[in-house]
Amino acid sequence: MSIREDRRPTLASWPKRMYDWNEVPPRFQPALADWNAAGMPPGNITLIPRIHQYSGAPEYVTAWLGSEVCLQRLADGKLDVWHIRPGDVVLVSYSIQLIKCTVTVRLKDGTQTGFSYNKTKEDQLYPVLSLLLGQPADRRPPSQYPDAPAFARLRQESYAMYYTSLLAYRFGGQILDHLFLRGKNRNFLYILQHRPDPEFFCAMTDAGPVCIITDFYGTSVLYVPKSSPCFLEVSPQSHGKGSALYLRTPAGGERLYFGLLPGQEEPAASFARRWFS
């Protein structure tokens, strides 16, 4: 069977901010009718269309009013709606692969939701991202470290992680302590292809821990509010030799894994004992 060609311009699949209530697709309007009646500006609504017009991929609408977020997901003709209030979130994961961003949100009632979008238009989603991370809607991620001297060593060790780790400031206003580790690609094919080694950064912020892993496949970030129980520990790898650093949450099980090199066990274990014991 031939695949129908998507003849839309590339911009048609990018997140699109609404400027008028009538621009909101009718199927997404009922969940936002009360907010619209309450005076929500249309600019608080963002439509995330399907990447391919004829694919079965979901499309999303995000919206916010005050401190509350509404996420809508339409897939296979079924519309799911989540209204997320302050304190509902127990875990947020954020990943970047090339220009694709994916946000996953785990809620106190055990449900999970999320959305994906083109990073080129991420600024349209800053208010929603900030609210999901427990921050005011008008918070904007900083472009440099407020306390740059404390991270001078990190900049020397990894220029890339120095700037990637700024993602921690989306969550907290202050980094109290941090751990940086560089791993090693042990796959022979990866070595021949000169793929970058994985790197790990964990920050203890005033809002809770933030863990970041970067490797060939992209960047993965995990935000855990300090009200959500979690623990970081060094233990033997479940597959392979040596030890690994695991971030676990009682509700969701293992959430993060980073293989350690010889000599990294003690600094990793010391950081874990200092903040997670």
XYZ file of N, CA and C in Angstrom:
831
model
N 0.837 -1.193 0.000
C 0.000 0.000 0.000
C 0.875 1.246 0.000
N 0.591 2.171 -0.878
C 1.394 3.387 -0.967
C 1.075 4.321 0.197
N 2.103 5.032 0.626
C 1.952 5.995 1.712
C 1.549 7.338 1.134
N 0.496 7.914 1.669
C 0.038 9.203 1.174
C 1.069 10.277 1.476
N 1.330 11.086 0.515
C 2.351 12.116 0.651
C 1.807 13.313 1.417
N 2.580 13.745 2.398
C 2.218 14.931 3.161
C 2.733 16.155 2.410
N 1.834 16.904 1.802
C 2.234 18.038 0.989
C 2.227 19.358 1.764
N 1.999 19.278 3.067
C 2.020 20.517 3.851
C 3.435 21.087 3.908
N 3.596 22.381 4.054
C 4.932 22.936 4.309
C 5.438 22.457 5.664
N 6.751 22.428 5.826
C 7.361 21.919 7.064
C 6.809 22.622 8.293
N 6.571 23.911 8.197
C 6.099 24.682 9.350
C 4.747 24.199 9.863
N 3.988 23.487 9.026
C 2.648 23.060 9.429
C 2.672 22.049 10.561
N 3.799 21.360 10.765
C 3.881 20.373 11.839
C 4.497 20.950 13.110
N 4.881 22.226 13.090
C 5.500 22.844 14.257
C 4.427 23.323 15.234
N 4.772 23.439 16.517
C 3.820 24.010 17.482
C 3.332 25.379 17.019
N 2.043 25.620 17.225
C 1.435 26.865 16.752
C 0.622 27.508 17.869
N 1.000 28.707 18.248
C 0.257 29.446 19.261
C -1.045 29.986 18.664
N -2.102 29.890 19.445
C -3.398 30.387 18.992
C -3.512 31.890 19.274
N -4.075 32.630 18.356
C -4.283 34.063 18.540
C -5.760 34.439 18.601
N -6.618 33.441 18.347
C -8.054 33.679 18.414
C -8.723 32.360 18.784
N -9.787 32.423 19.593
C -10.478 31.215 20.029
C -10.948 30.379 18.847
N -11.325 31.023 17.759
C -11.827 30.306 16.582
C -10.730 29.522 15.867
N -9.455 29.804 16.189
C -8.358 29.043 15.599
C -8.202 27.677 16.260
N -8.740 27.532 17.478
C -8.614 26.260 18.194
C -9.496 25.218 17.491
N -8.933 24.072 17.078
C -9.763 23.052 16.424
C -10.957 22.676 17.298
N -12.156 22.555 16.723
C -13.381 22.315 17.500
C -13.306 21.155 18.468
N -12.592 20.086 18.103
C -12.538 18.913 18.995
C -11.818 19.210 20.304
N -10.966 20.257 20.321
C -10.222 20.597 21.535
C -10.899 21.705 22.346
N -11.954 22.280 21.835
C -12.568 23.421 22.506
C -13.339 23.074 23.783
N -14.114 21.958 23.827
C -14.927 21.703 25.032
C -14.123 21.676 26.330
N -12.931 21.087 26.332
C -12.140 20.988 27.565
C -11.642 22.346 28.034
N -11.657 23.338 27.133
C -11.138 24.665 27.475
C -12.237 25.726 27.522
N -13.488 25.300 27.374
C -14.593 26.263 27.307
C -14.699 27.102 28.571
N -14.569 26.463 29.752
C -14.670 27.205 31.009
C -13.543 28.228 31.131
N -12.337 27.851 30.731
C -11.219 28.782 30.793
C -11.412 29.932 29.813
N -11.938 29.611 28.650
C -12.209 30.665 27.667
C -13.222 31.656 28.229
N -14.274 31.133 28.896
C -15.293 31.999 29.490
C -14.725 32.832 30.624
N -13.674 32.290 31.280
C -13.050 33.003 32.404
C -12.054 34.055 31.937
N -11.860 34.150 30.614
C -10.985 35.196 30.092
C -9.583 34.759 29.750
N -9.357 33.445 29.588
C -8.024 32.981 29.212
C -7.611 33.575 27.864
N -6.445 34.184 27.765
C -5.985 34.695 26.473
C -5.758 33.539 25.502
N -6.149 33.661 24.249
C -5.899 32.580 23.284
C -4.423 32.225 23.159
N -3.552 33.194 23.430
C -2.116 32.933 23.359
C -1.631 31.920 24.372
N -2.466 31.569 25.364
C -2.101 30.537 26.340
C -2.303 29.135 25.791
N -2.808 29.040 24.577
C -3.101 27.750 23.955
C -2.111 27.503 22.825
N -1.538 26.291 22.787
C -0.627 25.911 21.714
C -1.079 24.595 21.110
N -1.204 24.563 19.808
C -1.541 23.350 19.068
C -0.258 22.701 18.574
N -0.106 21.392 18.816
C 1.039 20.635 18.310
C 0.504 19.615 17.309
N 0.540 19.934 16.022
C -0.031 19.033 15.006
C 0.785 17.753 14.856
N 0.218 16.797 14.134
C 0.959 15.587 13.781
C 2.164 15.963 12.925
N 3.257 15.220 13.127
C 4.440 15.474 12.302
C 4.126 15.147 10.845
N 3.459 14.012 10.621
C 3.029 13.631 9.276
C 1.511 13.657 9.240
N 0.986 14.352 8.280
C -0.455 14.593 8.223
C -1.278 13.308 8.238
N -0.760 12.249 7.596
C -1.547 11.030 7.442
C -1.070 9.888 8.334
N -0.216 10.179 9.286
C 0.259 9.138 10.198
C -0.734 8.949 11.339
N -0.535 7.881 12.095
C -1.380 7.635 13.265
C -0.857 8.297 14.515
N 0.164 9.140 14.375
C 0.752 9.804 15.538
C -0.267 10.742 16.184
N -0.162 10.951 17.491
C -1.113 11.850 18.170
C -0.835 13.309 17.854
N -1.825 14.121 18.095
C -1.621 15.561 18.106
C -2.067 16.075 19.468
N -1.526 17.214 19.863
C -1.725 17.717 21.213
C -2.172 19.168 21.207
N -2.837 19.532 22.292
C -3.077 20.935 22.602
C -2.681 21.147 24.058
N -1.835 22.137 24.294
C -1.479 22.516 25.661
C -2.085 23.879 25.954
N -2.462 24.088 27.202
C -3.021 25.376 27.609
C -2.732 25.592 29.087
N -2.786 26.837 29.508
C -2.578 27.133 30.924
C -3.397 28.357 31.316
N -3.799 28.347 32.564
C -4.505 29.476 33.157
C -4.127 29.537 34.625
N -3.583 30.674 35.060
C -3.110 30.784 36.433
C -1.964 29.808 36.664
N -2.133 28.892 37.607
C -1.105 27.900 37.903
C -1.487 26.509 37.430
N -2.542 26.407 36.616
C -3.043 25.106 36.168
C -2.732 24.894 34.690
N -2.443 23.634 34.348
C -2.122 23.244 32.972
C -3.175 22.269 32.473
N -3.554 22.405 31.213
C -4.438 21.443 30.554
C -3.681 20.831 29.385
N -3.598 19.503 29.373
C -2.984 18.780 28.261
C -4.054 17.933 27.587
N -4.131 18.015 26.277
C -5.065 17.198 25.511
C -4.289 16.404 24.459
N -4.661 15.137 24.341
C -3.990 14.243 23.396
C -5.049 13.547 22.553
N -4.949 13.705 21.243
C -5.884 13.059 20.318
C -5.134 12.002 19.521
N -5.549 10.750 19.654
C -4.912 9.651 18.929
C -5.958 8.596 18.609
N -5.954 8.133 17.368
C -6.903 7.109 16.921
C -8.350 7.503 17.209
N -8.638 8.783 17.070
C -9.993 9.272 17.276
C -10.409 9.437 18.717
N -9.512 9.119 19.673
C -9.830 9.238 21.098
C -9.133 10.455 21.685
N -9.878 11.259 22.400
C -9.327 12.452 23.029
C -9.195 12.232 24.533
N -7.984 12.379 25.046
C -7.719 12.296 26.486
C -7.350 13.677 26.991
N -7.860 14.022 28.181
C -7.658 15.352 28.748
C -7.137 15.223 30.173
N -6.122 16.010 30.495
C -5.596 16.079 31.852
C -5.593 17.538 32.315
N -6.119 17.797 33.492
C -5.991 19.094 34.145
C -5.020 18.905 35.307
N -3.897 19.578 35.242
C -2.808 19.359 36.198
C -2.637 20.609 37.058
N -2.747 20.421 38.363
C -2.665 21.519 39.315
C -1.345 21.438 40.086
N -0.958 22.523 40.751
C 0.264 22.487 41.564
C 0.210 21.354 42.582
N 1.288 20.606 42.688
C 1.345 19.491 43.629
C 0.935 18.157 43.042
N 0.370 18.162 41.823
C -0.052 16.908 41.197
C 1.110 16.108 40.621
N 2.219 16.783 40.315
C 3.310 16.159 39.580
C 4.313 15.506 40.534
N 4.684 14.252 40.261
C 5.697 13.565 41.071
C 6.977 13.320 40.285
N 6.947 13.479 38.972
C 8.128 13.212 38.163
C 7.932 13.820 36.777
N 8.977 14.472 36.263
C 8.944 14.989 34.896
C 10.218 14.539 34.191
N 10.061 13.912 33.032
C 11.225 13.591 32.208
C 11.157 14.399 30.923
N 12.335 14.795 30.449
C 12.446 15.662 29.277
C 13.591 15.123 28.445
N 13.352 14.875 27.178
C 14.415 14.352 26.321
C 14.479 15.125 25.016
N 15.688 15.180 24.454
C 15.927 15.850 23.180
C 16.655 14.869 22.269
N 16.096 14.618 21.101
C 16.745 13.838 20.062
C 16.700 14.654 18.782
N 17.866 15.165 18.382
C 17.955 16.110 17.277
C 17.048 17.311 17.578
N 15.950 17.498 16.864
C 15.064 18.633 17.151
C 13.739 18.177 17.757
N 13.646 16.906 18.127
C 12.418 16.398 18.740
C 12.542 16.417 20.254
N 11.629 17.094 20.912
C 11.567 17.113 22.375
C 10.367 16.289 22.832
N 10.565 15.547 23.891
C 9.481 14.753 24.467
C 9.417 15.025 25.960
N 8.231 15.354 26.446
C 8.008 15.604 27.870
C 7.049 14.533 28.393
N 7.432 13.870 29.480
C 6.579 12.870 30.119
C 6.343 13.294 31.557
N 5.087 13.256 31.987
C 4.709 13.726 33.323
C 4.008 12.600 34.065
N 4.536 12.235 35.220
C 3.883 11.239 36.076
C 3.168 11.983 37.209
N 1.908 11.604 37.457
C 1.074 12.304 38.417
C 0.844 11.474 39.680
N 0.411 12.142 40.733
C 0.226 11.484 42.023
C -0.795 10.355 41.977
N -1.768 10.465 41.093
C -2.796 9.423 41.028
C -2.331 8.187 40.254
N -1.059 8.174 39.857
C -0.502 7.023 39.161
C -0.605 7.095 37.647
N -1.305 8.081 37.118
C -1.422 8.218 35.669
C -0.198 8.931 35.098
N -0.084 8.844 33.790
C 1.050 9.446 33.103
C 0.571 10.097 31.819
N 1.138 11.229 31.498
C 0.797 11.923 30.263
C 2.062 12.563 29.701
N 1.922 13.259 28.595
C 3.080 13.913 28.000
C 2.772 14.390 26.597
N 3.786 14.930 25.947
C 3.630 15.439 24.594
C 5.002 15.592 23.955
N 5.029 15.605 22.624
C 6.262 15.800 21.863
C 6.090 17.003 20.944
N 7.208 17.643 20.602
C 7.125 18.844 19.769
C 8.477 19.147 19.143
N 8.470 20.024 18.173
C 9.678 20.479 17.506
C 10.361 21.540 18.370
N 11.625 21.314 18.682
C 12.335 22.206 19.609
C 12.468 23.626 19.071
N 12.366 23.776 17.758
C 12.506 25.107 17.162
C 11.524 26.100 17.761
N 10.347 25.610 18.153
C 9.309 26.489 18.695
C 9.096 26.259 20.201
N 10.127 25.821 20.891
C 9.971 25.496 22.308
C 9.585 26.710 23.144
N 9.956 27.894 22.708
C 9.639 29.083 23.491
C 8.132 29.232 23.703
N 7.327 28.721 22.772
C 5.879 28.804 22.931
C 5.385 27.946 24.097
N 6.182 26.955 24.482
C 5.774 26.014 25.519
C 6.447 26.282 26.858
N 7.258 27.334 26.947
C 7.927 27.649 28.212
C 6.944 27.789 29.385
N 5.806 28.495 29.228
C 4.887 28.618 30.374
C 4.382 27.266 30.877
N 4.035 26.365 29.958
C 3.549 25.040 30.354
C 4.660 24.234 31.025
N 5.868 24.264 30.438
C 6.993 23.539 31.027
C 7.301 24.065 32.428
N 7.302 25.380 32.586
C 7.601 25.971 33.896
C 6.563 25.561 34.933
N 5.285 25.598 34.573
C 4.232 25.227 35.520
C 4.321 23.751 35.900
N 4.605 22.885 34.933
C 4.746 21.461 35.238
C 5.921 21.208 36.181
N 6.925 22.088 36.123
C 8.098 21.958 36.994
C 7.955 22.761 38.285
N 6.754 23.253 38.546
C 6.490 23.926 39.808
C 6.941 25.366 39.867
N 7.199 25.954 38.723
C 7.665 27.335 38.666
C 6.581 28.247 38.089
N 6.701 29.570 38.257
C 5.722 30.486 37.651
C 5.737 30.394 36.134
N 4.618 30.682 35.511
C 4.502 30.574 34.064
C 5.450 31.517 33.325
N 5.801 32.636 33.941
C 6.649 33.609 33.253
C 8.138 33.362 33.474
N 8.490 32.261 34.107
C 9.904 31.944 34.316
C 10.546 31.581 32.983
N 11.737 32.070 32.726
C 12.464 31.750 31.509
C 13.817 31.138 31.870
N 14.222 30.077 31.188
C 15.510 29.441 31.489
C 16.662 30.413 31.272
N 17.631 30.466 32.181
C 18.772 31.368 31.996
C 19.695 30.865 30.896
N 20.419 31.756 30.274
C 21.360 31.395 29.210
C 22.779 31.228 29.734
N 23.007 31.520 31.007
C 24.306 31.316 31.631
C 24.122 31.097 33.114
N 25.158 30.541 33.759
C 25.062 30.240 35.174
C 25.029 31.522 35.997
N 24.021 31.656 36.879
C 24.019 32.798 37.804
C 25.231 32.770 38.723
N 25.695 31.558 39.054
C 26.851 31.422 39.945
C 27.995 30.761 39.179
N 28.386 31.384 38.069
C 29.366 30.804 37.153
C 30.673 30.357 37.813
N 31.266 31.103 38.768
C 32.544 30.659 39.349
C 32.474 29.263 39.967
N 31.329 28.881 40.510
C 31.205 27.566 41.130
C 31.259 26.445 40.104
N 31.072 26.767 38.818
C 31.047 25.738 37.785
C 32.195 25.905 36.788
N 33.237 26.605 37.214
C 34.386 26.800 36.330
C 35.035 25.465 35.981
N 35.118 24.556 36.951
C 35.733 23.248 36.679
C 34.899 22.455 35.682
N 33.573 22.492 35.821
C 32.709 21.773 34.885
C 32.915 22.301 33.473
N 33.076 23.602 33.330
C 33.282 24.172 31.992
C 34.574 23.666 31.381
N 35.609 23.469 32.213
C 36.871 22.941 31.718
C 36.748 21.466 31.346
N 35.992 20.706 32.148
C 35.872 19.264 31.909
C 34.970 18.948 30.731
N 33.902 19.702 30.569
C 32.966 19.445 29.476
C 32.231 20.730 29.124
N 32.664 21.337 28.046
C 32.019 22.577 27.601
C 30.563 22.311 27.245
N 30.307 21.142 26.635
C 28.936 20.805 26.221
C 28.028 20.618 27.430
N 28.481 19.869 28.426
C 27.643 19.639 29.600
C 27.476 20.914 30.423
N 28.470 21.773 30.396
C 28.367 23.037 31.120
C 27.097 23.787 30.697
N 26.820 23.810 29.394
C 25.636 24.524 28.913
C 24.386 23.656 28.965
N 24.541 22.357 28.732
C 23.376 21.474 28.840
C 22.831 21.461 30.261
N 23.712 21.525 31.243
C 23.289 21.452 32.638
C 22.472 22.660 33.076
N 22.431 23.707 32.247
C 21.554 24.837 32.552
C 20.087 24.416 32.599
N 19.773 23.246 32.045
C 18.412 22.721 32.120
C 17.967 22.546 33.573
N 18.921 22.418 34.496
C 18.570 22.290 35.914
C 17.870 23.537 36.433
N 18.180 24.698 35.848
C 17.584 25.954 36.319
C 16.143 26.139 35.849
N 15.657 25.259 35.005
C 14.231 25.294 34.708
C 13.433 24.838 35.931
N 14.101 24.099 36.799
C 13.449 23.465 37.947
C 13.671 24.257 39.223
N 14.894 24.604 39.500
C 15.235 25.314 40.733
C 15.935 26.624 40.454
N 15.910 27.493 41.421
C 16.574 28.780 41.275
C 18.007 28.761 41.756
N 18.393 27.671 42.446
C 19.746 27.579 43.003
C 20.218 26.135 42.978
N 21.453 25.915 42.545
C 22.070 24.588 42.602
C 22.929 24.521 43.857
N 22.580 23.613 44.754
C 23.263 23.495 46.031
C 24.519 22.637 45.946
N 24.508 21.661 45.057
C 25.622 20.734 44.916
C 25.444 20.014 43.588
N 26.538 19.487 43.016
C 26.392 18.760 41.763
C 27.474 17.693 41.631
N 27.190 16.734 40.762
C 28.117 15.645 40.458
C 28.203 15.524 38.941
N 29.434 15.471 38.420
C 29.638 15.277 36.990
C 30.519 14.057 36.765
N 30.093 13.185 35.838
C 30.857 11.980 35.503
C 30.867 11.812 33.991
N 31.993 11.366 33.477
C 32.068 11.013 32.057
C 32.256 9.502 31.948
N 31.414 8.881 31.140
C 31.481 7.441 30.955
C 32.340 7.060 29.762
N 32.118 5.840 29.264
C 32.897 5.346 28.138
C 32.027 4.444 27.274
N 32.044 4.697 25.978
C 31.359 3.804 25.053
C 32.192 2.533 24.900
N 31.650 1.422 25.364
C 32.382 0.166 25.307
C 32.071 -0.634 24.040
N 31.090 -0.201 23.285
C 30.742 -0.876 22.044
C 31.800 -0.571 20.984
N 32.382 -1.628 20.397
C 33.499 -1.452 19.454
C 33.072 -0.624 18.245
N 31.826 -0.830 17.780
C 31.330 -0.079 16.639
C 31.277 1.411 16.947
N 30.858 1.748 18.173
C 30.786 3.158 18.567
C 32.186 3.776 18.588
N 33.162 2.989 19.036
C 34.534 3.490 19.106
C 35.056 3.787 17.702
N 34.799 2.860 16.752
C 35.248 3.063 15.379
C 34.594 4.290 14.750
N 33.356 4.545 15.126
C 32.632 5.677 14.554
C 32.893 6.982 15.302
N 33.749 6.921 16.311
C 34.133 8.112 17.076
C 32.922 8.819 17.680
N 31.987 8.037 18.168
C 30.821 8.622 18.801
C 31.179 9.135 20.193
N 30.582 10.232 20.633
C 30.969 10.826 21.924
C 30.639 9.907 23.089
N 31.459 9.982 24.114
C 31.209 9.207 25.323
C 30.027 9.796 26.080
N 29.300 8.951 26.802
C 28.169 9.468 27.589
C 28.655 10.306 28.770
N 27.834 11.250 29.183
C 28.151 12.089 30.337
C 26.943 12.166 31.256
N 27.231 12.325 32.533
C 26.186 12.344 33.555
C 26.363 13.576 34.429
N 25.247 14.249 34.729
C 25.266 15.417 35.611
C 24.060 15.312 36.533
N 24.308 15.417 37.829
C 23.217 15.432 38.795
C 23.356 16.688 39.648
N 22.293 17.455 39.734
C 22.292 18.683 40.528
C 21.254 18.568 41.632
N 21.625 18.971 42.825
C 20.655 19.124 43.907
C 20.239 20.587 43.913
N 19.017 20.843 43.502
C 18.517 22.210 43.486
C 17.603 22.443 44.689
N 17.199 23.687 44.883
C 16.298 23.993 45.980
C 14.899 23.425 45.742
N 14.620 22.955 44.510
C 13.317 22.353 44.209
C 13.357 20.837 44.226
N 14.581 20.245 44.214
C 14.721 18.802 44.177
C 15.850 18.415 43.236
N 16.116 17.111 43.098
C 17.213 16.661 42.239
C 16.870 16.714 40.755
N 17.897 16.999 39.956
C 17.805 16.970 38.497
C 18.957 16.115 37.988
N 18.653 15.110 37.184
C 19.696 14.256 36.612
C 19.656 14.352 35.100
N 20.844 14.492 34.495
C 20.972 14.673 33.048
C 21.965 13.652 32.507
N 21.585 12.965 31.443
C 22.490 12.066 30.733
C 22.532 12.494 29.270
N 23.740 12.650 28.735
C 23.900 12.934 27.309
C 24.722 11.813 26.685
N 24.330 11.393 25.497
C 25.097 10.411 24.742
C 24.809 10.616 23.262
N 25.201 9.647 22.449
C 25.026 9.779 21.005
C 23.566 9.992 20.622
N 22.655 9.419 21.412
C 21.241 9.459 21.055
C 20.561 10.764 21.453
N 21.203 11.575 22.251
C 20.599 12.842 22.646
C 20.779 13.120 24.119
N 19.834 13.841 24.683
C 19.880 14.264 26.079
C 18.611 13.826 26.791
N 18.779 13.262 27.992
C 17.641 12.873 28.822
C 17.768 13.565 30.173
N 16.678 14.158 30.633
C 16.670 14.887 31.900
C 15.532 14.363 32.758
N 15.810 14.192 34.039
C 14.791 13.739 34.983
C 14.696 14.752 36.112
N 13.483 15.269 36.336
C 13.214 16.228 37.409
C 12.341 15.546 38.455
N 12.788 15.578 39.717
C 12.030 14.950 40.801
C 11.763 15.992 41.885
N 10.526 16.446 42.058
C 10.234 17.396 43.137
C 10.677 16.847 44.482
N 11.147 17.729 45.367
C 11.676 17.263 46.649
C 10.608 16.620 47.517
N 9.333 16.822 47.185
C 8.249 16.155 47.918
C 8.048 14.719 47.456
N 8.705 14.328 46.349
C 8.571 12.966 45.824
C 9.743 12.116 46.298
N 9.482 10.963 46.927
C 10.573 10.119 47.408
C 11.367 9.520 46.251
N 12.688 9.539 46.374
C 13.561 8.901 45.398
C 14.902 8.669 46.069
N 15.722 7.803 45.491
C 17.057 7.625 46.033
C 18.036 7.272 44.932
N 19.262 7.757 45.102
C 20.358 7.533 44.172
C 21.337 6.592 44.849
N 21.761 5.550 44.151
C 22.658 4.590 44.768
C 23.598 3.974 43.743
N 24.751 3.542 44.235
C 25.711 2.791 43.430
C 25.516 1.320 43.738
N 25.337 0.507 42.702
C 25.157 -0.934 42.895
C 25.658 -1.662 41.660
N 25.879 -2.977 41.761
C 26.367 -3.728 40.595
C 25.404 -3.620 39.418
N 25.966 -3.566 38.225
C 25.132 -3.503 37.032
C 24.322 -4.787 36.881
N 23.081 -4.636 36.466
C 22.246 -5.811 36.248
C 22.696 -6.581 35.019
N 23.316 -5.875 34.060
C 23.868 -6.510 32.864
C 25.287 -5.995 32.670
N 26.237 -6.891 32.563
C 27.612 -6.482 32.368
C 28.390 -6.425 33.666
N 29.637 -5.948 33.553
C 30.526 -5.891 34.704
C 30.546 -4.491 35.301
N 31.079 -4.431 36.530
C 31.247 -3.145 37.170
C 29.985 -2.643 37.849
N 30.049 -1.379 38.269
C 28.954 -0.764 39.006
C 28.255 0.283 38.141
N 27.092 0.677 38.598
C 26.322 1.709 37.911
C 25.652 2.588 38.945
N 25.283 3.765 38.512
C 24.554 4.704 39.349
C 23.089 4.626 38.961
N 22.239 4.367 39.928
C 20.811 4.199 39.683
C 20.030 5.265 40.445
N 19.109 5.900 39.759
C 18.128 6.749 40.428
C 16.804 6.000 40.402
N 16.241 5.734 41.562
C 15.016 4.945 41.644
C 13.940 5.746 42.364
N 12.702 5.486 41.968
C 11.539 6.054 42.652
C 10.627 4.903 43.046
N 10.101 4.892 44.279
C 9.257 3.776 44.725
C 8.057 3.524 43.823
N 7.440 4.588 43.318
C 6.223 4.422 42.522
C 6.524 3.905 41.127
N 7.580 4.419 40.518
C 7.843 4.081 39.124
C 8.975 3.110 38.907
N 9.626 2.643 39.977
C 10.743 1.733 39.803
C 11.977 2.469 39.322
N 12.906 1.739 38.713
C 14.158 2.319 38.236
C 13.880 3.357 37.161
N 14.480 4.513 37.278
C 14.213 5.602 36.343
C 15.465 6.089 35.620
N 16.651 5.752 36.135
C 17.861 6.267 35.517
C 19.009 5.303 35.786
N 19.879 5.173 34.796
C 21.002 4.240 34.912
C 22.207 4.835 34.199
N 23.382 4.793 34.866
C 24.607 5.281 34.258
C 25.756 4.386 34.686
N 26.386 3.735 33.705
C 27.511 2.855 34.013
C 28.726 3.633 34.483
N 29.357 3.155 35.559
C 30.501 3.841 36.158
C 31.820 3.211 35.709
N 32.847 4.042 35.590
C 34.184 3.579 35.303
C 34.929 3.352 36.616
N 35.999 2.543 36.604
C 36.788 2.362 37.825
C 37.254 3.706 38.378
N 37.095 3.880 39.683
C 37.476 5.119 40.335
C 36.331 6.104 40.497
N 35.213 5.852 39.834
C 34.069 6.752 39.954
C 33.091 6.327 41.039
N 33.243 5.093 41.539
C 32.277 4.588 42.512
C 32.238 5.429 43.788
N 33.416 5.796 44.300
C 33.453 6.510 45.573
C 32.870 7.921 45.474
N 33.272 8.751 44.497
C 32.635 10.078 44.425
C 31.135 10.002 44.177
N 30.716 9.007 43.397
C 29.279 8.848 43.148
C 28.558 8.426 44.423
N 29.140 7.458 45.151
C 28.519 6.979 46.387
C 28.515 8.073 47.449
N 29.578 8.883 47.499
C 29.644 9.964 48.480
C 28.564 10.995 48.210
N 28.347 11.348 46.952
C 27.296 12.302 46.588
C 25.927 11.730 46.947
N 25.731 10.455 46.664
C 24.444 9.811 46.971
C 24.178 9.803 48.463
N 25.209 9.486 49.264
C 25.022 9.465 50.721
C 24.728 10.853 51.263
N 25.351 11.857 50.660
C 25.218 13.222 51.145
C 23.801 13.764 50.943
N 23.148 13.354 49.857
C 21.869 13.969 49.516
C 20.671 13.014 49.473
N 20.929 11.703 49.461
C 19.826 10.771 49.284
C 19.697 9.756 50.415
N 20.531 9.855 51.422
C 20.455 8.869 52.510
C 19.399 9.293 53.545
